[in-house]
């Protein structure tokens, strides 16, 4: 399982928004793009998708920009990836008539791996990522002192 560039950029943007969530001030696309080194146009498309998915909201006007719709601790990674990638976890019942015995065995293992990956993604929130990032920043600071 590989993290797509689209998902990585979106999560980076959401992390930036999460860091500013407490202020209640929206972030503009150019601010997020500059801070996280994401192309503006691409970020605009990603945020539009996340807005349609109910993860972010936009605010118009001179002080406009994007905000998280909920607290970072209430936004689950699985939900973000589902919004962006359309994660599709098929159940075993849908695979009633496998083509061959070999493909049936492969399908079973693939489904097990998907369930395990989805379980991990459902366990972490945007807040968890922020906390991991912040603790690593602390370690980096301690390392350089």
Tab-separated table of C-alpha atoms in Angstrom, residues 7-124:
chain	number	residue	atom	x	y	z
A	7	UNK	CA	-3.108	12.211	-0.217
A	8	UNK	CA	0.259	13.293	1.148
A	9	UNK	CA	-0.260	16.900	-0.019
A	10	UNK	CA	-3.785	16.945	1.383
A	11	UNK	CA	-2.663	15.640	4.775
A	12	UNK	CA	0.178	18.179	4.852
A	13	UNK	CA	-2.324	20.965	4.150
A	14	UNK	CA	-4.650	19.645	6.851
A	15	UNK	CA	-1.763	19.500	9.325
A	16	UNK	CA	-1.054	23.153	8.602
A	17	UNK	CA	-4.705	23.991	9.151
A	18	UNK	CA	-4.754	21.931	12.351
A	19	UNK	CA	-1.780	23.891	13.699
A	20	UNK	CA	-3.818	27.099	13.280
A	21	UNK	CA	-7.191	25.645	14.285
A	22	UNK	CA	-7.226	27.185	17.762
A	23	UNK	CA	-6.927	30.724	16.368
A	24	UNK	CA	-10.142	30.294	14.364
A	25	UNK	CA	-8.563	32.250	11.508
A	26	UNK	CA	-8.874	30.777	8.023
A	27	UNK	CA	-5.698	30.053	6.064
A	28	UNK	CA	-5.356	31.120	2.462
A	29	UNK	CA	-4.210	28.685	-0.185
A	30	UNK	CA	-0.982	30.589	-0.801
A	31	UNK	CA	-0.126	30.490	2.923
A	32	UNK	CA	-0.628	26.725	3.133
A	33	UNK	CA	1.145	26.124	-0.183
A	34	UNK	CA	4.168	28.186	0.840
A	35	UNK	CA	4.457	26.614	4.277
A	36	UNK	CA	4.106	23.024	3.044
A	37	UNK	CA	5.712	23.438	-0.403
A	38	UNK	CA	2.606	22.382	-2.345
A	39	UNK	CA	1.770	23.777	-5.800
A	40	UNK	CA	-1.038	26.381	-5.433
A	41	UNK	CA	-3.227	25.081	-8.262
A	42	UNK	CA	-3.022	21.509	-7.076
A	43	UNK	CA	-3.778	22.512	-3.500
A	44	UNK	CA	-6.825	24.411	-4.708
A	45	UNK	CA	-8.202	21.211	-6.275
A	46	UNK	CA	-7.425	19.151	-3.168
A	47	UNK	CA	-9.132	21.621	-0.859
A	48	UNK	CA	-12.192	21.669	-3.121
A	49	UNK	CA	-12.396	17.871	-2.793
A	50	UNK	CA	-11.947	18.055	0.981
A	51	UNK	CA	-14.635	20.746	1.143
A	52	UNK	CA	-17.087	18.545	-0.746
A	53	UNK	CA	-16.176	15.737	1.679
A	54	UNK	CA	-17.024	17.908	4.679
A	55	UNK	CA	-13.494	17.986	6.102
A	56	UNK	CA	-12.780	21.661	5.426
A	57	UNK	CA	-14.940	24.695	4.817
A	58	UNK	CA	-14.174	27.832	2.884
A	59	UNK	CA	-14.769	31.393	3.969
A	60	UNK	CA	-15.028	34.188	1.419
A	61	UNK	CA	-13.876	37.757	1.702
A	62	UNK	CA	-10.686	39.651	2.425
A	63	UNK	CA	-10.074	37.532	5.544
A	64	UNK	CA	-11.197	34.412	3.723
A	65	UNK	CA	-9.551	31.061	3.354
A	66	UNK	CA	-10.001	27.511	4.548
A	67	UNK	CA	-10.788	26.088	7.982
A	68	UNK	CA	-11.247	22.600	9.386
A	69	UNK	CA	-14.930	21.791	9.902
A	70	UNK	CA	-14.158	20.002	13.189
A	71	UNK	CA	-11.454	19.799	15.805
A	72	UNK	CA	-8.339	17.931	14.604
A	73	UNK	CA	-8.988	15.192	17.187
A	74	UNK	CA	-12.293	14.439	15.448
A	75	UNK	CA	-10.888	14.046	11.927
A	76	UNK	CA	-9.763	10.472	11.277
A	77	UNK	CA	-7.074	9.682	8.677
A	78	UNK	CA	-9.272	7.016	7.117
A	79	UNK	CA	-11.952	9.641	6.497
A	80	UNK	CA	-9.437	11.912	4.738
A	81	UNK	CA	-8.151	9.137	2.486
A	82	UNK	CA	-11.660	7.899	1.789
A	83	UNK	CA	-12.624	11.408	0.668
A	84	UNK	CA	-9.582	11.749	-1.606
A	85	UNK	CA	-9.042	8.235	-2.891
A	86	UNK	CA	-12.492	6.719	-2.538
A	87	UNK	CA	-11.212	3.770	-0.517
A	88	UNK	CA	-13.226	0.729	-1.410
A	89	UNK	CA	-13.097	-2.211	0.948
A	90	UNK	CA	-14.965	-5.122	-0.534
A	91	UNK	CA	-16.367	-7.740	1.748
A	92	UNK	CA	-15.670	-11.432	1.397
A	93	UNK	CA	-19.287	-12.064	0.402
A	94	UNK	CA	-18.792	-10.086	-2.803
A	95	UNK	CA	-16.106	-12.535	-3.872
A	96	UNK	CA	-18.372	-15.602	-3.874
A	97	UNK	CA	-17.350	-16.795	-7.352
A	98	UNK	CA	-13.566	-16.422	-7.659
A	99	UNK	CA	-12.118	-17.235	-11.080
A	100	UNK	CA	-9.676	-19.822	-9.782
A	101	UNK	CA	-8.500	-21.312	-6.512
A	102	UNK	CA	-5.253	-19.344	-6.843
A	103	UNK	CA	-7.049	-16.034	-7.333
A	104	UNK	CA	-9.283	-16.869	-4.369
A	105	UNK	CA	-6.241	-17.306	-2.108
A	106	UNK	CA	-4.712	-14.045	-3.362
A	107	UNK	CA	-8.006	-12.214	-2.842
A	108	UNK	CA	-8.295	-13.481	0.752
A	109	UNK	CA	-4.792	-12.262	1.630
A	110	UNK	CA	-5.413	-8.917	-0.100
A	111	UNK	CA	-8.633	-8.425	1.862
A	112	UNK	CA	-6.853	-9.234	5.126
A	113	UNK	CA	-4.126	-6.696	4.306
A	114	UNK	CA	-6.752	-4.068	3.408
A	115	UNK	CA	-8.623	-4.624	6.656
A	116	UNK	CA	-5.375	-4.286	8.638
A	117	UNK	CA	-4.403	-1.076	6.816
A	118	UNK	CA	-7.877	0.380	7.267
A	119	UNK	CA	-7.795	-0.490	10.959
A	120	UNK	CA	-4.581	1.506	11.396
A	121	UNK	CA	-5.954	4.455	9.402
A	122	UNK	CA	-9.121	4.482	11.532
A	123	UNK	CA	-7.022	4.551	14.697
A	124	UNK	CA	-5.235	7.858	14.010
